[in-house]
């Protein structure tokens, strides 16, 4: 990853950093820059536009370099090879210098004119404002329907009700973004991750436009990755906050199974001592398997209980036993 000719530090703090991941969007970059400049300039605050080029092959970098020569607000980060949108977002967060960070796509489907209203909403006391493309200009079967199903599933599974987690247009307080590593397709789960850590998350309707140039870089093939990322985020969120509770549930589950087989064995013993010949024969046949199952289940009970205790020690050693890293960062905002 390289940053092309970084501009000198501004004498005044930068209020807003607009982070735009780019992959083969050469035709969209000029009109997008014009719209972004118009929207950010109208707010009367200092700003920068940070383009992250994901090793485009269509001349996007050439267009960006030309735009930067014309506008000192533009900065460019370029990957040496293609890493994907999440890596582009993470690189933008690392290089952004603004107090607020705005993210949006580079294909002109997000409307920069929505940014002032979203920032105003954030200043009402929120930490994250997520865009909601209520009226999407996409095909229903391949884009809108999978999005509806995914958003419902994410809401049910995480308890965080966001209508449109896939909308890239979002506004964050910069403090919220510190200290978190992103990978795979996890950029879409940021509101879920930070809401679980105590961030105040809201959403507002935004304009969504049909694609003017090129074609979408994403399709149904990403659905599997999204589901796996959802599972990992849920696990990590629970583990980092209360590992003993998480593994304790598993330990208790196996203990109940063990108790069931112990009761089965006791019933067999009772029948055997009552002189029932068939029960005695059955007990002799199943005695060893039942005892073996009980021993195995009790080993699992001890195993998961110890994992929970080790998890608690690891969390405590990392300084997260009372207040996670995200919580400390969020408290800076209050």
Coordinates of C-alpha atoms in Angstrom, one line a residue:
X1 CA 0.0 0.0 0.0
X2 CA 1.4 3.4 -0.9
X3 CA 0.2 7.0 -0.5
X4 CA 1.0 9.0 -3.6
X5 CA 2.7 12.4 -2.7
X6 CA 0.9 13.1 0.6
X7 CA -0.1 16.7 1.0
X8 CA 1.5 18.8 3.8
X9 CA -0.4 18.9 7.1
X10 CA -3.1 21.5 7.3
X11 CA -2.5 24.3 9.9
X12 CA -6.1 23.9 11.0
X13 CA -7.7 20.7 12.2
X14 CA -9.6 18.8 9.5
X15 CA -13.3 18.5 10.3
X16 CA -14.4 15.9 7.7
X17 CA -12.6 13.2 5.9
X18 CA -14.5 11.6 3.0
X19 CA -13.2 8.1 2.3
X20 CA -13.9 6.7 -1.1
X21 CA -12.8 3.1 -2.0
X22 CA -12.2 2.9 -5.8
X23 CA -11.9 0.0 -8.1
X24 CA -12.2 0.6 -11.9
X25 CA -14.4 3.7 -11.6
X26 CA -12.5 6.0 -13.9
X27 CA -15.6 7.5 -15.6
X28 CA -17.3 8.3 -12.3
X29 CA -14.4 10.0 -10.5
X30 CA -14.7 13.5 -12.0
X31 CA -18.5 14.0 -11.4
X32 CA -18.1 12.4 -8.0
X33 CA -15.3 14.8 -7.0
X34 CA -17.4 17.7 -8.2
X35 CA -20.4 16.6 -6.2
X36 CA -18.3 15.9 -3.1
X37 CA -16.6 19.2 -3.3
X38 CA -19.9 21.0 -3.7
X39 CA -21.4 19.2 -0.7
X40 CA -18.5 19.6 1.6
X41 CA -17.7 23.2 0.7
X42 CA -21.3 24.2 1.4
X43 CA -20.8 23.1 5.0
X44 CA -18.2 25.8 5.6
X45 CA -15.7 23.4 7.3
X46 CA -12.3 22.1 6.6
X47 CA -12.3 18.8 4.7
X48 CA -10.3 16.3 2.7
X49 CA -11.3 13.7 0.1
X50 CA -9.3 10.5 0.5
X51 CA -9.5 8.1 -2.5
X52 CA -8.3 4.5 -1.9
X53 CA -7.4 3.0 -5.3
X54 CA -7.7 -0.8 -5.0
X55 CA -5.2 -1.4 -7.8
X56 CA -7.6 -0.3 -10.6
X57 CA -6.7 -1.4 -14.2
X58 CA -8.9 1.1 -16.1
X59 CA -6.9 4.3 -15.6
X60 CA -8.6 5.3 -12.4
X61 CA -5.3 6.2 -10.8
X62 CA -4.4 8.5 -13.7
X63 CA -7.7 10.4 -13.3
X64 CA -7.1 10.7 -9.6
X65 CA -3.7 12.1 -10.0
X66 CA -5.0 14.7 -12.4
X67 CA -7.8 15.6 -10.0
X68 CA -5.3 15.9 -7.1
X69 CA -3.2 18.4 -9.1
X70 CA -6.3 20.5 -9.5
X71 CA -7.5 20.3 -5.9
X72 CA -5.4 20.4 -2.7
X73 CA -8.1 18.7 -0.7
X74 CA -7.6 15.4 -2.5
X75 CA -5.3 12.6 -1.2
X76 CA -4.7 9.2 -2.8
X77 CA -3.8 5.9 -1.3
X78 CA -3.1 3.1 -3.7
X79 CA -2.8 -0.7 -3.1
X80 CA -0.1 -2.6 -5.0
X81 CA -2.6 -5.3 -5.7
X82 CA -6.4 -5.8 -5.4
X83 CA -7.4 -6.4 -1.8
X84 CA -11.2 -5.7 -1.8
X85 CA -13.5 -3.0 -0.4
X86 CA -13.0 -3.8 3.2
X87 CA -9.2 -3.4 3.0
X88 CA -9.8 -0.1 1.1
X89 CA -12.1 1.1 3.9
X90 CA -9.6 0.1 6.6
X91 CA -6.8 1.9 4.8
X92 CA -9.0 5.0 4.5
X93 CA -9.7 5.0 8.2
X94 CA -6.0 4.7 8.9
X95 CA -5.1 7.7 6.8
X96 CA -8.1 9.9 7.5
X97 CA -7.2 13.0 9.5
X98 CA -10.7 14.4 10.1
X99 CA -12.7 14.5 13.3
X100 CA -15.6 13.0 11.3
X101 CA -15.3 10.3 8.7
X102 CA -17.7 9.9 5.8
X103 CA -17.7 6.8 3.7
X104 CA -19.3 6.4 0.3
X105 CA -18.9 4.4 -2.9
X106 CA -17.1 5.6 -6.0
X107 CA -19.8 4.7 -8.5
X108 CA -22.0 7.7 -8.0
X109 CA -24.9 5.6 -6.6
X110 CA -24.5 7.3 -3.2
X111 CA -25.5 11.0 -3.3
X112 CA -22.9 13.4 -1.7
X113 CA -25.7 15.9 -1.2
X114 CA -26.9 13.7 1.7
X115 CA -23.7 14.3 3.7
X116 CA -24.6 17.7 5.3
X117 CA -27.9 16.3 6.7
X118 CA -26.2 13.2 8.0
X119 CA -23.5 15.2 9.7
X120 CA -26.2 17.4 11.3
X121 CA -27.9 14.2 12.5
X122 CA -24.6 13.0 14.0
X123 CA -24.2 16.2 15.9
X124 CA -27.5 15.6 17.7
X125 CA -25.5 13.1 19.9
X126 CA -25.0 10.1 17.7
X127 CA -21.7 8.2 17.1
X128 CA -22.7 6.6 13.8
X129 CA -25.3 7.6 11.2
X130 CA -25.9 4.9 8.6
X131 CA -27.6 5.6 5.3
X132 CA -30.8 3.8 4.4
X133 CA -31.5 3.3 0.7
X134 CA -35.2 3.0 1.2
X135 CA -35.8 3.4 -2.5
X136 CA -33.0 1.5 -4.2
X137 CA -32.3 1.9 -7.9
X138 CA -31.1 -1.7 -8.3
X139 CA -32.6 -4.9 -9.7
X140 CA -35.0 -6.6 -7.3
X141 CA -34.0 -10.3 -7.7
X142 CA -30.2 -10.1 -7.7
X143 CA -29.7 -7.0 -5.5
X144 CA -32.7 -5.8 -3.5
X145 CA -34.1 -9.2 -2.4
X146 CA -30.8 -10.6 -1.1
X147 CA -30.2 -7.3 0.7
X148 CA -33.7 -7.5 2.4
X149 CA -33.1 -11.0 3.5
X150 CA -29.6 -10.3 4.8
X151 CA -30.6 -7.2 6.7
X152 CA -33.5 -9.1 8.4
X153 CA -31.1 -11.9 9.3
X154 CA -28.5 -9.5 10.7
X155 CA -31.1 -7.7 12.8
X156 CA -32.5 -11.0 14.2
X157 CA -29.1 -12.5 14.9
X158 CA -27.4 -9.4 16.4
X159 CA -30.3 -7.5 17.9
X160 CA -29.2 -4.4 16.1
X161 CA -32.0 -3.2 13.8
X162 CA -30.4 -1.5 10.8
X163 CA -32.5 -1.5 7.6
X164 CA -29.6 -1.3 5.2
X165 CA -26.2 -2.5 6.5
X166 CA -24.9 -2.7 3.0
X167 CA -25.2 1.0 2.3
X168 CA -21.6 2.4 2.2
X169 CA -22.8 6.0 2.8
X170 CA -22.2 6.4 6.6
X171 CA -20.8 9.1 8.9
X172 CA -18.6 8.2 11.9
X173 CA -16.9 10.0 14.7
X174 CA -13.2 9.3 14.1
X175 CA -12.7 8.1 17.7
X176 CA -15.1 5.2 17.1
X177 CA -12.9 3.8 14.3
X178 CA -9.7 3.5 16.2
X179 CA -8.1 0.2 17.2
X180 CA -10.3 -2.2 15.1
X181 CA -9.0 -4.5 12.4
X182 CA -11.2 -5.2 9.4
X183 CA -11.1 -8.1 7.1
X184 CA -13.2 -10.0 4.6
X185 CA -16.5 -8.2 4.1
X186 CA -16.8 -6.9 7.6
X187 CA -17.0 -3.2 6.7
X188 CA -20.8 -3.6 6.3
X189 CA -21.1 -4.7 9.9
X190 CA -19.5 -1.6 11.5
X191 CA -22.8 -0.3 12.9
X192 CA -23.5 -3.7 14.4
X193 CA -20.0 -4.0 15.9
X194 CA -20.0 -0.6 17.5
X195 CA -23.6 -0.7 18.7
X196 CA -22.7 -3.8 20.6
X197 CA -19.8 -1.9 22.2
X198 CA -22.0 1.0 23.3
X199 CA -21.9 3.3 20.3
X200 CA -25.0 5.3 19.7
X201 CA -26.1 4.3 16.2
X202 CA -29.0 5.7 14.1
X203 CA -29.9 5.7 10.5
X204 CA -31.6 8.1 8.0
X205 CA -33.0 7.8 4.6
X206 CA -30.6 8.7 1.8
X207 CA -31.0 9.1 -1.9
X208 CA -29.9 6.2 -4.1
X209 CA -29.2 6.6 -7.8
X210 CA -28.9 4.1 -10.6
X211 CA -25.4 3.3 -11.8
X212 CA -24.3 5.6 -14.7
X213 CA -21.0 4.0 -15.7
X214 CA -19.6 0.4 -15.7
X215 CA -21.1 -2.5 -13.8
X216 CA -21.3 -3.7 -10.2
X217 CA -18.2 -5.4 -8.9
X218 CA -20.2 -7.5 -6.4
X219 CA -22.8 -10.2 -6.8
X220 CA -24.4 -13.1 -5.1
X221 CA -21.0 -14.8 -4.6
X222 CA -20.3 -12.6 -1.6
X223 CA -23.4 -14.0 0.3
X224 CA -21.4 -16.9 1.8
X225 CA -18.6 -14.6 3.0
X226 CA -21.1 -12.2 4.5
X227 CA -22.8 -15.0 6.5
X228 CA -19.5 -16.3 7.8
X229 CA -18.4 -12.8 8.8
X230 CA -21.7 -12.4 10.6
X231 CA -21.0 -15.6 12.6
X232 CA -17.4 -14.5 13.4
X233 CA -18.5 -11.0 14.5
X234 CA -21.2 -12.4 16.8
X235 CA -18.7 -14.8 18.3
X236 CA -15.9 -12.2 18.8
X237 CA -18.3 -9.7 20.3
X238 CA -19.6 -12.3 22.9
X239 CA -16.1 -13.7 23.6
X240 CA -14.5 -10.3 24.1
X241 CA -17.1 -9.2 26.6
X242 CA -18.0 -12.3 28.6
X243 CA -16.0 -15.5 27.5
X244 CA -16.9 -17.4 30.6
X245 CA -20.6 -16.9 30.0
X246 CA -20.2 -18.0 26.3
X247 CA -18.3 -21.2 27.1
X248 CA -20.3 -21.7 30.3
X249 CA -23.4 -22.2 28.2
X250 CA -21.6 -24.9 26.1
X251 CA -20.3 -26.5 29.3
X252 CA -23.8 -26.6 30.9
X253 CA -25.3 -28.1 27.7
X254 CA -22.9 -31.0 27.8
X255 CA -23.4 -31.4 31.5
X256 CA -27.1 -31.8 30.9
X257 CA -26.5 -34.4 28.3
X258 CA -24.2 -36.2 30.7
X259 CA -26.9 -36.0 33.4
X260 CA -29.4 -37.6 31.0
X261 CA -27.2 -40.6 30.4
X262 CA -26.4 -40.9 34.1
X263 CA -30.2 -41.1 34.7
X264 CA -30.5 -43.7 31.9
X265 CA -27.8 -45.7 33.6
X266 CA -29.5 -45.5 37.0
X267 CA -32.8 -46.6 35.6
X268 CA -31.0 -49.6 34.1
X269 CA -29.3 -50.5 37.4
X270 CA -32.6 -50.2 39.2
X271 CA -34.3 -52.6 36.8
X272 CA -31.4 -55.0 36.9
X273 CA -31.5 -55.2 40.7
X274 CA -35.2 -55.9 40.6
X275 CA -34.4 -59.3 39.0
X276 CA -35.8 -58.5 35.5
X277 CA -33.7 -60.9 33.4
X278 CA -34.3 -58.9 30.1
X279 CA -33.4 -55.7 31.9
X280 CA -30.3 -57.2 33.3
X281 CA -29.2 -58.5 29.9
X282 CA -29.9 -55.0 28.4
X283 CA -28.0 -53.3 31.2
X284 CA -25.0 -55.6 30.7
X285 CA -25.0 -54.8 26.9
X286 CA -25.2 -51.0 27.3
X287 CA -23.3 -50.5 30.5
X288 CA -19.9 -49.8 28.9
X289 CA -21.2 -47.5 26.1
X290 CA -23.2 -45.4 28.6
X291 CA -20.3 -45.1 31.0
X292 CA -18.0 -44.1 28.1
X293 CA -20.5 -41.5 26.8
X294 CA -20.8 -40.0 30.3
X295 CA -17.0 -39.8 30.8
X296 CA -16.6 -38.1 27.3
X297 CA -19.3 -35.6 28.1
X298 CA -17.8 -34.7 31.4
X299 CA -14.5 -34.2 29.8
X300 CA -16.2 -31.7 27.4
X301 CA -17.8 -30.0 30.4
X302 CA -14.4 -29.5 32.0
X303 CA -12.8 -28.5 28.7
X304 CA -15.2 -25.7 27.9
X305 CA -15.3 -24.5 31.5
X306 CA -11.5 -24.2 31.5
X307 CA -11.6 -22.4 28.1
X308 CA -14.0 -19.9 29.6
X309 CA -11.7 -19.3 32.6
X310 CA -8.7 -18.9 30.2
X311 CA -10.7 -16.5 28.2
X312 CA -11.5 -14.4 31.3
X313 CA -7.8 -14.4 32.1
X314 CA -6.9 -13.3 28.6
X315 CA -9.4 -10.5 28.6
X316 CA -8.3 -9.3 32.0
X317 CA -4.6 -9.4 30.9
X318 CA -5.4 -7.2 27.9
X319 CA -7.1 -4.6 30.0
X320 CA -10.6 -5.3 28.7
X321 CA -12.2 -7.0 31.7
X322 CA -14.0 -3.9 32.9
X323 CA -14.2 -1.8 29.8
X324 CA -13.2 -2.7 26.3
X325 CA -11.0 -0.7 24.1
X326 CA -14.0 0.5 22.1
X327 CA -15.7 1.6 25.3
X328 CA -12.7 3.7 26.4
X329 CA -12.6 5.4 23.0
X330 CA -16.4 6.0 23.1
X331 CA -16.1 7.6 26.5
X332 CA -13.9 10.3 25.0
X333 CA -16.9 11.5 23.1
X334 CA -19.1 12.1 26.1

